[in-house]
Coordinates of C-alpha atoms in Angstrom, one line a residue:
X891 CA -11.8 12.6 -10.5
X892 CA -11.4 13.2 -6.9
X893 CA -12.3 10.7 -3.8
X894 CA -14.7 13.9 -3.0
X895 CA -16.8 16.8 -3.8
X896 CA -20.1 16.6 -5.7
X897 CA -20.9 14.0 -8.1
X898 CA -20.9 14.6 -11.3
X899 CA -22.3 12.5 -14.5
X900 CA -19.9 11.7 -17.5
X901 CA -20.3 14.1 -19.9
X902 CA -22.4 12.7 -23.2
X903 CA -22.9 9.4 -21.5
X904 CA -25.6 7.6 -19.6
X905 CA -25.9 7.7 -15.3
X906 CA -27.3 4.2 -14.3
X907 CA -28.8 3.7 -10.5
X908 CA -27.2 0.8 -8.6
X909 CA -27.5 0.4 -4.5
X910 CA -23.9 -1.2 -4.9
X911 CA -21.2 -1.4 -7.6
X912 CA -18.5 -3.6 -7.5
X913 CA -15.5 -2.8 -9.8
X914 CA -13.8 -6.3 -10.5
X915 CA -15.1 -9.5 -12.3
X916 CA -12.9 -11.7 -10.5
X917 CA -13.5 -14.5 -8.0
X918 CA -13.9 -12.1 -5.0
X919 CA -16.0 -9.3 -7.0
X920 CA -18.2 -12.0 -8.4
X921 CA -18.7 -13.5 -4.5
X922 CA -19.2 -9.9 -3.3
X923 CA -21.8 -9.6 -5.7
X924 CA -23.8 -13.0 -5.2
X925 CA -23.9 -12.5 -1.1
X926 CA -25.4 -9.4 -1.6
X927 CA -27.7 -10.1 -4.6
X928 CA -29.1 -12.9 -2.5
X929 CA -30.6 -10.9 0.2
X930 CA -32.4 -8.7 -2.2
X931 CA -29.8 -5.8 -3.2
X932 CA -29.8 -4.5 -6.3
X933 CA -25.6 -4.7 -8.0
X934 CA -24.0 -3.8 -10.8
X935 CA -20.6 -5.3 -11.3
X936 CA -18.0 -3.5 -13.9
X937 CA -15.1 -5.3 -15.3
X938 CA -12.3 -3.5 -17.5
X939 CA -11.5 -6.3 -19.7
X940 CA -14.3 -8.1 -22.1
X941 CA -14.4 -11.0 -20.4
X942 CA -13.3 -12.6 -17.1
X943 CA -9.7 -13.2 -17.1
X944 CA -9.7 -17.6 -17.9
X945 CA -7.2 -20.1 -16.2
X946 CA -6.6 -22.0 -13.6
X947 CA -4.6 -19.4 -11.6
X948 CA -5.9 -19.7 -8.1
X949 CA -6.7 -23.4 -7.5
X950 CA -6.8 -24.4 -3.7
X951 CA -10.0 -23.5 -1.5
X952 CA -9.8 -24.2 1.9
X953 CA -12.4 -24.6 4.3
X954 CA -13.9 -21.6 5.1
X955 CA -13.9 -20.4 1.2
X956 CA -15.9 -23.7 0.8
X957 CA -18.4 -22.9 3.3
X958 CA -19.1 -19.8 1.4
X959 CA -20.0 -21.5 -1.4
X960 CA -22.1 -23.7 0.9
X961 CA -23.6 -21.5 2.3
X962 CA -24.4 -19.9 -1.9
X963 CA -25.9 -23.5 -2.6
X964 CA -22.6 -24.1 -4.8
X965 CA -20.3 -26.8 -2.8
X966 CA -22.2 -29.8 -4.4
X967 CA -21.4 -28.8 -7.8
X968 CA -17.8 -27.4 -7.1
X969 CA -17.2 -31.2 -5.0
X970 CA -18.0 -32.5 -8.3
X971 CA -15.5 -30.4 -9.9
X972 CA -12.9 -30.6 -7.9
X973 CA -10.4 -32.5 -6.7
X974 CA -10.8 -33.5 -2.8
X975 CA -7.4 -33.4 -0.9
X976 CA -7.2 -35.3 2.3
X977 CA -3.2 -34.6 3.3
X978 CA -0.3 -32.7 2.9
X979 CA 2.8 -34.7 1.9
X980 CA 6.2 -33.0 2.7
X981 CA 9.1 -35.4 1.3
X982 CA 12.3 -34.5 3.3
X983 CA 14.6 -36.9 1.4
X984 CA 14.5 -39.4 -1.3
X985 CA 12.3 -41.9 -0.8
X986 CA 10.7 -40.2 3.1
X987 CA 6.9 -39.1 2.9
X988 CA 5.6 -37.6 6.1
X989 CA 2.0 -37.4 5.7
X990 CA 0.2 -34.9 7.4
X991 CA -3.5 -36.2 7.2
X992 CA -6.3 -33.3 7.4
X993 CA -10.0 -33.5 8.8
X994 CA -12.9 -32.0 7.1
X995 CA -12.4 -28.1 8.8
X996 CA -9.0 -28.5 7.2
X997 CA -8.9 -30.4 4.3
X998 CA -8.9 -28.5 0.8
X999 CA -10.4 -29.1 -2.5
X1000 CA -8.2 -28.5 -5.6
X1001 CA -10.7 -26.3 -7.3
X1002 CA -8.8 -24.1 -10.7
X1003 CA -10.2 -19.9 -10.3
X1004 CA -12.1 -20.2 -13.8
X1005 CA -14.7 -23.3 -12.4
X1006 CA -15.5 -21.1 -9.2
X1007 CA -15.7 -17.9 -11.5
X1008 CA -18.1 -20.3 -13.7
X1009 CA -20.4 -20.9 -10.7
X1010 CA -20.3 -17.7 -9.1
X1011 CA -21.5 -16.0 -12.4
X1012 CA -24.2 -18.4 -12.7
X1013 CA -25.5 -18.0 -9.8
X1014 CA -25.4 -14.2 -9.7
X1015 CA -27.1 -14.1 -13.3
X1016 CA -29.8 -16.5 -11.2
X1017 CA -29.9 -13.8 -8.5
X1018 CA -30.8 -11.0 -11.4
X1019 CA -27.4 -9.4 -11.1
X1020 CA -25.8 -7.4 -13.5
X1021 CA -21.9 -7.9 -15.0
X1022 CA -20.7 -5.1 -17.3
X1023 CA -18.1 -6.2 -19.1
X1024 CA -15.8 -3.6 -21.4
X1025 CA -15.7 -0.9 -18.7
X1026 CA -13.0 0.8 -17.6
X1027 CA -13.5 2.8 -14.4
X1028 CA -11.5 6.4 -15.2
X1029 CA -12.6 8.2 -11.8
X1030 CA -15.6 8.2 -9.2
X1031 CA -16.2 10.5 -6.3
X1032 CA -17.2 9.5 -2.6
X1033 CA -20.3 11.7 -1.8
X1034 CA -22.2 11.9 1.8
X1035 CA -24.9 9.9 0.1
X1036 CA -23.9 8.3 -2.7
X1037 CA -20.5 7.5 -4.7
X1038 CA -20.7 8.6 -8.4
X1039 CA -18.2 6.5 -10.6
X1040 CA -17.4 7.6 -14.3
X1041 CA -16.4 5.1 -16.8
X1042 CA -15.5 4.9 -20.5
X1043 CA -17.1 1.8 -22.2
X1044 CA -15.0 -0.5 -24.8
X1045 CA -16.1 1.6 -28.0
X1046 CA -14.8 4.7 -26.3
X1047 CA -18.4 6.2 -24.9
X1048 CA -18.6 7.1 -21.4
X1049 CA -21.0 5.9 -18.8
X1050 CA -21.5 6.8 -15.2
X1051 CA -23.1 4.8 -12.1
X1052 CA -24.9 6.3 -9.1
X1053 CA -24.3 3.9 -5.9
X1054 CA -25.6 3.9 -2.4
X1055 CA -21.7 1.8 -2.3
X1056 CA -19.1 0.8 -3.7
X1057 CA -16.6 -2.3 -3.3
X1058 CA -12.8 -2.0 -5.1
X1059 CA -12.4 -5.8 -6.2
X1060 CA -10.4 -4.8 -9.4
X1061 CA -7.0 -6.4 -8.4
X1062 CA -3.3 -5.3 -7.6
X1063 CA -3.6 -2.9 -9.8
X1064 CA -6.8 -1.3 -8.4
X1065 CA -8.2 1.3 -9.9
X1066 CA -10.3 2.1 -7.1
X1067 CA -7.5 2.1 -4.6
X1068 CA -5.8 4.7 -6.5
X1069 CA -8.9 6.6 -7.4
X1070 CA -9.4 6.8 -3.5
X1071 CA -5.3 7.3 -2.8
X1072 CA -5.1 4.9 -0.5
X1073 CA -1.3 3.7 -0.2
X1074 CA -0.2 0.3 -1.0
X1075 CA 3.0 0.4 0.9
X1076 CA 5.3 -3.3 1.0
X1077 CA 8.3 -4.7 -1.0
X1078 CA 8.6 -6.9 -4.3
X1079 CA 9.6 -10.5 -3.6
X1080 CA 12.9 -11.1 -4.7
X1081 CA 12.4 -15.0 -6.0
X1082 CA 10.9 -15.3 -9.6
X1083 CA 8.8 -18.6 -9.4
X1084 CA 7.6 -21.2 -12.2
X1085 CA 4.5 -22.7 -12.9
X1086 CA 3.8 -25.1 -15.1
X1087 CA 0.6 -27.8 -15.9
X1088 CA -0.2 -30.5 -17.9
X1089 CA -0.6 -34.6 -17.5
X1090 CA 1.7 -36.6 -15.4
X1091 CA 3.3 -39.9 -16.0
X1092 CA 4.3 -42.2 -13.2
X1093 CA 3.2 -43.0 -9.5
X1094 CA 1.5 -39.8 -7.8
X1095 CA -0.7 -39.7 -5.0
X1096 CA -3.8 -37.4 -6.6
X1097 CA -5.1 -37.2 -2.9
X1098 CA -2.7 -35.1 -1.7
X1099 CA -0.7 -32.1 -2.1
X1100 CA 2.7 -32.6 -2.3
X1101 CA 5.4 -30.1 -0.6
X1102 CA 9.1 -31.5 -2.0
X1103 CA 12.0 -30.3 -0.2
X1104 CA 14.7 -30.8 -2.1
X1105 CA 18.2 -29.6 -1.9
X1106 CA 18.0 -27.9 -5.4
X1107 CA 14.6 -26.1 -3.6
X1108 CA 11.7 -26.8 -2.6
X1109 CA 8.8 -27.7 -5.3
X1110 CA 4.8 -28.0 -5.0
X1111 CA 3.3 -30.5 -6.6
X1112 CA -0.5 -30.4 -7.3
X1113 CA -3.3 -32.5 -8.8
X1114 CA -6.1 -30.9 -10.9
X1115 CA -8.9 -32.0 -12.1
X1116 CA -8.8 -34.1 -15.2
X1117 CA -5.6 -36.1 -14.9
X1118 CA -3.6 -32.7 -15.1
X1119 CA -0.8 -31.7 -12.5
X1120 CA 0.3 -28.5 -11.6
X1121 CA 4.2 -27.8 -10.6
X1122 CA 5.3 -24.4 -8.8
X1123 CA 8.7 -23.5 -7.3
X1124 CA 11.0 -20.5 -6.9
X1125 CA 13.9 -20.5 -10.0
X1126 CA 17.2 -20.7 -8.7
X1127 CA 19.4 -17.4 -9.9
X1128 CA 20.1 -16.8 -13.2
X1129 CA 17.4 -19.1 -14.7
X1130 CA 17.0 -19.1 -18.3
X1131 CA 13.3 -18.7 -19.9
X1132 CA 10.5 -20.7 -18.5
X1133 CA 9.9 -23.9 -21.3
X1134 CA 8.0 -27.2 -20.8
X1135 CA 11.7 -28.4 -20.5
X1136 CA 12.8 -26.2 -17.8
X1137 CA 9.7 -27.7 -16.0
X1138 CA 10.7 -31.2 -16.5
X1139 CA 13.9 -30.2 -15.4
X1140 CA 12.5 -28.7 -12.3
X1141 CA 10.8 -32.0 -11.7
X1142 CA 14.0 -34.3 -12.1
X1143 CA 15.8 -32.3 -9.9
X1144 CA 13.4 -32.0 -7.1
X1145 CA 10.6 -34.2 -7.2
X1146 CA 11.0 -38.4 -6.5
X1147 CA 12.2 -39.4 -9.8
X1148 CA 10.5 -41.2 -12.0
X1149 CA 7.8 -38.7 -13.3
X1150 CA 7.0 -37.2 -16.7
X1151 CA 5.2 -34.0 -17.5
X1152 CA 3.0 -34.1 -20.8
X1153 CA 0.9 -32.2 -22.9
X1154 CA 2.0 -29.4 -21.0
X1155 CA -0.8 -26.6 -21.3
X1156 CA 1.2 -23.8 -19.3
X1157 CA 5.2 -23.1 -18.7
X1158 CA 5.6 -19.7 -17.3
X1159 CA 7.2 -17.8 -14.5
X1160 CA 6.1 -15.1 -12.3
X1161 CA 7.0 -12.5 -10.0
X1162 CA 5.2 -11.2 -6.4
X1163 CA 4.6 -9.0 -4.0
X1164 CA 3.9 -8.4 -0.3
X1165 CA 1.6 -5.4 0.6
X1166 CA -1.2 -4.6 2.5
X1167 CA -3.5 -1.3 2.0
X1168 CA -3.1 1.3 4.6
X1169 CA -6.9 1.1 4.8
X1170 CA -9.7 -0.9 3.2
X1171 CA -12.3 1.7 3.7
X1172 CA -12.5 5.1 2.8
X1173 CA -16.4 7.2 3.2
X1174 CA -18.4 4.6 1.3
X1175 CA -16.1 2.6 -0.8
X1176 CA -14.5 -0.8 0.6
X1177 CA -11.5 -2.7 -0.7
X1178 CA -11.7 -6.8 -1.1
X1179 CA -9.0 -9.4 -2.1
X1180 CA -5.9 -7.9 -3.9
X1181 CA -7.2 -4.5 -4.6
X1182 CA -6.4 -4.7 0.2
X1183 CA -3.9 -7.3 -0.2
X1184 CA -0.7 -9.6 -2.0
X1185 CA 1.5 -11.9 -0.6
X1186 CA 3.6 -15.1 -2.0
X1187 CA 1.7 -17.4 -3.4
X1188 CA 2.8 -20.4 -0.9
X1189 CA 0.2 -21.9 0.9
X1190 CA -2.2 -21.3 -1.8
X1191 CA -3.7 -18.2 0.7
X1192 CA -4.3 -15.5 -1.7
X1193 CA -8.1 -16.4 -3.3
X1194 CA -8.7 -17.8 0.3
X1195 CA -7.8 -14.3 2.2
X1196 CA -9.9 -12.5 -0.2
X1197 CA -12.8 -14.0 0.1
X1198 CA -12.8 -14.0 3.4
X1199 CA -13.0 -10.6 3.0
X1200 CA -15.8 -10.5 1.2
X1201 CA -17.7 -13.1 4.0
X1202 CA -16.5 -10.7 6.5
X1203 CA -17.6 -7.3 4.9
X1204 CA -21.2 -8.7 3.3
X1205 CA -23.0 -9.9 5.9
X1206 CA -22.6 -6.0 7.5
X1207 CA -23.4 -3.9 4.4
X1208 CA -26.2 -5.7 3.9
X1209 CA -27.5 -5.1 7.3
X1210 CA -26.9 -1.8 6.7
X1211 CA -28.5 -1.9 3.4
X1212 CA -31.5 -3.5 4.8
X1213 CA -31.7 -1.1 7.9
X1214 CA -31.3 -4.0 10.7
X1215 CA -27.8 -2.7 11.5
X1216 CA -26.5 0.5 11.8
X1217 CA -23.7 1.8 9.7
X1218 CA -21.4 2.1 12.4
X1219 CA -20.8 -1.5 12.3
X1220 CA -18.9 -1.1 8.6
X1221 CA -16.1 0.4 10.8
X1222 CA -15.2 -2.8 12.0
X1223 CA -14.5 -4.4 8.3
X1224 CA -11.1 -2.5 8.2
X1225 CA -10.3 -3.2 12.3
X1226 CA -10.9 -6.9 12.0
X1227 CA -9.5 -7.8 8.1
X1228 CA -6.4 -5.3 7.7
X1229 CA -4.6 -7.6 10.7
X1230 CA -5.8 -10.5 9.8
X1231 CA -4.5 -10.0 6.0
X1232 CA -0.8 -8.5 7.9
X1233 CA -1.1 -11.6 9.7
X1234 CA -1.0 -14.0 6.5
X1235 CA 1.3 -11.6 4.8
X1236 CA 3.8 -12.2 7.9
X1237 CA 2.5 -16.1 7.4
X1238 CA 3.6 -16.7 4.1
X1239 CA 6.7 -14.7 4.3
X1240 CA 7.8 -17.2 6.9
X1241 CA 6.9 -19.7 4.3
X1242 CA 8.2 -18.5 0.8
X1243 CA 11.9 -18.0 3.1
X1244 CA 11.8 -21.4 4.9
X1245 CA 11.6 -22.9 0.8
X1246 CA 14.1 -20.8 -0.4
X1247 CA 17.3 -21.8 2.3
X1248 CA 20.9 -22.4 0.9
X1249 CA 22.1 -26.0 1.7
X1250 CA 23.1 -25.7 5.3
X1251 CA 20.2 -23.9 6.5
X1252 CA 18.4 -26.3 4.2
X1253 CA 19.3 -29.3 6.4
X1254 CA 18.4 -28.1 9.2
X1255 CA 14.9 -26.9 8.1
X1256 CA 14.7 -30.3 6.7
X1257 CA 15.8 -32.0 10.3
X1258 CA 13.4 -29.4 11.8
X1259 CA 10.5 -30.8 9.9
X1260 CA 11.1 -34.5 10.6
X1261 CA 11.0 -33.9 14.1
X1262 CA 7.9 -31.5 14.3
X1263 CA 6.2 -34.5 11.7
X1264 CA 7.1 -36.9 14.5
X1265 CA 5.6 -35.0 17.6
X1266 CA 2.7 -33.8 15.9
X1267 CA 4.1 -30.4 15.5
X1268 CA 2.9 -29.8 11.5
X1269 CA -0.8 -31.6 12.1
X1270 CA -0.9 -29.1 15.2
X1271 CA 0.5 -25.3 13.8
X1272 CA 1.1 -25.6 9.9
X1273 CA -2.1 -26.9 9.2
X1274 CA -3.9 -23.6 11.4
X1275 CA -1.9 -21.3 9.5
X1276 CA -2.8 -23.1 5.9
X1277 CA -6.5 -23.3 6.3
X1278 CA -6.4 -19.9 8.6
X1279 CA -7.6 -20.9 11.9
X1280 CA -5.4 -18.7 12.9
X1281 CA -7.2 -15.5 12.2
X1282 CA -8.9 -14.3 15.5
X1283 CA -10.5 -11.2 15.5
X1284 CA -10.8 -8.7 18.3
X1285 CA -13.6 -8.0 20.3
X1286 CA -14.7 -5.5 17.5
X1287 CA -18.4 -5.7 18.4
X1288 CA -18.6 -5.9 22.0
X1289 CA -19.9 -9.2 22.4
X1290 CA -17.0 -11.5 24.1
X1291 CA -18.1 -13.8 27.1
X1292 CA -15.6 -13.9 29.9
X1293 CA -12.8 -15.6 29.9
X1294 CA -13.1 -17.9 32.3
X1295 CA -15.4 -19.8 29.8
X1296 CA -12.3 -20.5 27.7
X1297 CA -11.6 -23.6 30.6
X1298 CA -15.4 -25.0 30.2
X1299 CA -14.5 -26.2 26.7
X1300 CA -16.0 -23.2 24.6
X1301 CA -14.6 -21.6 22.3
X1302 CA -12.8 -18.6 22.1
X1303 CA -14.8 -15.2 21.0
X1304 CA -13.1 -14.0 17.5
X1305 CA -12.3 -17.5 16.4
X1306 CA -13.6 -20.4 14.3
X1307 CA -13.8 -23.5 15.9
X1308 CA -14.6 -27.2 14.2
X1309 CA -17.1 -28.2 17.0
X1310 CA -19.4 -25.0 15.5
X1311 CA -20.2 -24.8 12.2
X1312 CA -22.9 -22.2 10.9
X1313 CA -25.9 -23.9 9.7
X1314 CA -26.8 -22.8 5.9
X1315 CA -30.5 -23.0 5.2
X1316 CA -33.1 -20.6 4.7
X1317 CA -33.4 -17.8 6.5
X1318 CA -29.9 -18.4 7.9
X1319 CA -28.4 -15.1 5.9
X1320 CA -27.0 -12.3 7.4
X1321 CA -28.1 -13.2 10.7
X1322 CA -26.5 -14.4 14.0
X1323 CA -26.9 -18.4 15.2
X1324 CA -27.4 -18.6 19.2
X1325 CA -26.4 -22.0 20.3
X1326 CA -27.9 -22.9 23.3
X1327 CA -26.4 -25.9 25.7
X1328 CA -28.4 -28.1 28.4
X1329 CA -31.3 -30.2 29.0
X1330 CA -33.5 -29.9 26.5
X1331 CA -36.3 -28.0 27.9
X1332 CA -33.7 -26.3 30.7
X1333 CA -33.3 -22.9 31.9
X1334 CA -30.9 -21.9 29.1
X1335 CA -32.6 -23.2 26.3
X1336 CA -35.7 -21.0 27.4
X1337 CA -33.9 -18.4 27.7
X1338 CA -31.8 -18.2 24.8
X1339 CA -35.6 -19.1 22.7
X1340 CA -37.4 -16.4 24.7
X1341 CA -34.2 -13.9 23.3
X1342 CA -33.8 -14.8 19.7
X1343 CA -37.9 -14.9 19.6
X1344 CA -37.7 -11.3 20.1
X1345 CA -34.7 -10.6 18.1
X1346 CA -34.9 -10.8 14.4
X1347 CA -31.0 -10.9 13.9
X1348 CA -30.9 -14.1 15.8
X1349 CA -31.3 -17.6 14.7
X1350 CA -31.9 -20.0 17.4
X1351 CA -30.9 -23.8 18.4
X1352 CA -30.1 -26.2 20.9
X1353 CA -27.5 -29.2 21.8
X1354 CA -28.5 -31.3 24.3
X1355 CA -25.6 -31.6 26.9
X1356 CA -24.8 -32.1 31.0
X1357 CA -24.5 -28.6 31.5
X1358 CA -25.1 -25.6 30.4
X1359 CA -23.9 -22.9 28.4
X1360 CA -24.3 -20.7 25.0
X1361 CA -22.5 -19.8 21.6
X1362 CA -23.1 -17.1 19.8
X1363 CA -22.1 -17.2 15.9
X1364 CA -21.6 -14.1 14.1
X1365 CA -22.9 -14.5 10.2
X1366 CA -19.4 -15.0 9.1
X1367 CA -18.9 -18.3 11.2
X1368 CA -16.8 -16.3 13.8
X1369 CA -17.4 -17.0 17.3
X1370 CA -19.1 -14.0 18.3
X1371 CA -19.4 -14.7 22.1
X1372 CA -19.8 -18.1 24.2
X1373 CA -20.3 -18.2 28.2
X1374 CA -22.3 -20.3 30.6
X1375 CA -26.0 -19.7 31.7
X1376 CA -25.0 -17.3 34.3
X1377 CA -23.9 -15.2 31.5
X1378 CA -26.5 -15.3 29.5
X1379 CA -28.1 -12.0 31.0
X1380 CA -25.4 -9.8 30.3
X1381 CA -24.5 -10.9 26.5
X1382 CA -28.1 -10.7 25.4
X1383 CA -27.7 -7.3 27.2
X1384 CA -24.2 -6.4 25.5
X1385 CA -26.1 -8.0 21.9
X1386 CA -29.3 -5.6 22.2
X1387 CA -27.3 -2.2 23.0
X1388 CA -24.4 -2.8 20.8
X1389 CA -23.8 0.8 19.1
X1390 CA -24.2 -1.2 15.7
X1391 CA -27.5 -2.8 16.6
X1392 CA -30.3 -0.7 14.6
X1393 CA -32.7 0.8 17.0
X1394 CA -35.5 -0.5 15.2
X1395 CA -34.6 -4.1 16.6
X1396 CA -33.8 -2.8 20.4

């Protein structure tokens, strides 16, 4: 069915009524679904296969994926678990360890896709959301007012759904992005890699991840929770089939010696991609996770980028849903997320080639990464790119300070900084958090309470400090704008005329 045109209900079959569908079960369709269902909006979510897909498959969460589930009321029970990593281990040569240690914005916790599918589907059933399993999306139209999608259930019936919107979730192979012909341009990595899981026997470190860059190739080596391991690396040419022994194998010839798989659960190998969606909007229907993007899976980014697509895109549809923002703002999912996810496809490109080197240049990416170890060089640009501080946006919604602030110790409009966090309590969702600076009952911080006071989108609260000076959060933890009292005038200005403020709130 086309992308277009009037809707049309499936013929013999039922037309349900949902203010947004998600097609996709998956971590980032379930998240999609929970953000939204949590400020009140009614979803359906449709999934092809009869249950979601089990496994461990994506298994590192970095920061800002765990502050989503913070912010969800989840990270307790996923701390509990998971496994907590507090550094990155690259061993250059036999016997050499150069620790890279990482501070709470950067540190990860090991965390396998099926426990946060488990709490994400818990929590939406608490929300009152909806997960259709058995149903196969076979076409959908993108109307002025609505998208119509028609489906075939599991027993061969077809079903329809009416949606105010609609959000593609449903993988590499999406459905949705075809439906909608949007092109999926890249290449197809030319390394097959292995992965393999399963107890360990012998001295490891279960606090860290373990990068091990040997001459044979480079090898990741992984806790998981419950004593397990995982192992990944790329197979040299003209590798046999993919066997608990070819592991071991992998192991002995690139890990420190001394270490035993066991009970090995999984022993498989797999293929990858890099693309990137030529757009991850079209009308009324939105693209999220790998249905927009796929890259190589070093640096564990791939569950990471997605759902910061899905923090990203939320926090606006439901302000449009809601009528606080107007629907101009959803223009500026695809402007500030399509980069971005070019930006970690470039990333992790760099990455997958830098472990894949024949022996010369292997010695000298090896002598390379001693000497950035010993100046600081990993702690102060790997880690960014890992746990993507490294993702600015642009000045999409009109709200950037100027930037002579950047030399007063603020921090940069379209960036996440460590010295500001968004608070998560209630109330918090969806809207903007003004961080005023000063004395405590200064200028600024009347201000800045006299502005949110009259501006339901804003959340407002104070630090004291010598001088003074503001930071605006966007809902997504972005810095949305930051300047010093002076400026305060014209962002609350530049905040209450942006073109995607609604002009109930003006």
């Amino acid at each position: 069915m086309p992308a277009g045109g009037e809707p049309a209900p499936p013929r013999g079959g039922e037309m349900n009524e949902s203010t947004v569908v998600i097609v996709g079960a998956g971590p980032c369709g379930l998240a999609t679904a929970v953000e939204l269902a949590r400020r009140g909006i009614r979803v359906t979510v449709l999934e092809a296969a009869d249950a979601t897909a089990d496994g461990t498959r994506a298994i590192l969460l970095w920061p800002y994926s765990l502050d989503l589930l913070d912010g969800l009321g989840l990270r307790t029970e996923a701390d509990r678990r998971g496994v907590p990593i507090s550094s990155l281990v690259c061993h250059t040569a036999p016997g050499t360890a150069r620790r890279v240690p990482l501070g709470p914005f950067d540190a990860p916790l090991v965390l396998p896709q099926q426990e946060t599918v488990a709490l994400l589907k818990q929590e939406l059933s608490e929300q009152g959301g909806t997960i259709e399993y058995g149903v196969r999306v076979t076409g959908l139209t993108d109307g002025p007012d609505a998208v119509t999608v028609t489906a075939r259930r599991a027993d061969g019936s077809p079903a329809g759904w009416r949606a105010s919107w609609l959000v593609g979730a449903d993988g590499v192979g999406s459905t949705v992005r075809r439906h909608l012909g949007i092109d999926f341009s890249g290449i197809p990595v030319s390394e097959t890699f292995l992965i393999a899981e399963g107890g360990l026997l012998g001295e490891f470190d279960t606090s860290a991840v373990h990068y091990h860059m040997a001459r044979a190739g480079l090898m990741l080596l992984s806790p998981l929770p419950g004593d397990q391991v995982r192992i990944s690396g790329a197979l040299a040419d003209g590798h046999g089939p993919v066997t608990p022994e070819s592991a071991q194998r992998m192991l002995d010839e690139r890990g420190p010696g001394g270490l035993r798989l066991t009970d090995v659960r999984q022993a498989r190998s797999f293929t990858s991609q890099e693309r990137v969606a030529a757009t991850f909007r079209s009308g009324r229907c939105f693209l999220v996770g790998d249905a927009a993007h796929v890259h190589t899976p070093s640096g564990g980014q791939g569950l990471n980028l997605g759902l910061a697509d899905v923090r990203n895109l939320t926090w606006k549809l439901a302000g449009v849903i809601d009528g606080s923002l107007d629907p101009v703002i959803l223009d500026t999912y695809d402007a500030e997320r399509r980069p971005a996810a070019q930006q970690v496809v470039r990333a992790t490109s760099r990455l997958t080639k830098s472990a894949t080197l024949g022996p010369a240049a292997w010695r000298v990416r090896n002598l390379a990464m001693a000497a950035a170890h010993r100046t600081g060089g990993l702690a102060r640009f790997l880690v960014p790119v890992l746990s993507g501080r490294r993702v600015h946006y642009p000045n999409t919604l009109g709200l950037a300070g100027p930037e002579r602030t950047r030399s007063k110790g603020l921090p940069r409009p379209g960036s996440r900084d460590p010295g500001w966090p968004l608070v998560h309590g209630p109330g918090t969702a969806g809207r903007f958090q003004l961080v005023s600076m000063g004395p405590a009952d200064g200028r600024m911080y009347r201000q800045a309470g006299k502005f949110a006071g009259g501006e339901p989108l804003v959340a407002h609260s104070h630090r004291i400090t010598r001088g003074s000076g503001y930071v605006l959060l966007r809902p997504d933890g972005f810095v949305g704008a930051a300047g010093l009292e002076a400026d305060f005038p014209r962002a609350a200005q530049a905040f209450a005329r942006a073109p995607w403020h609604s002009a109930g709130h003006i």
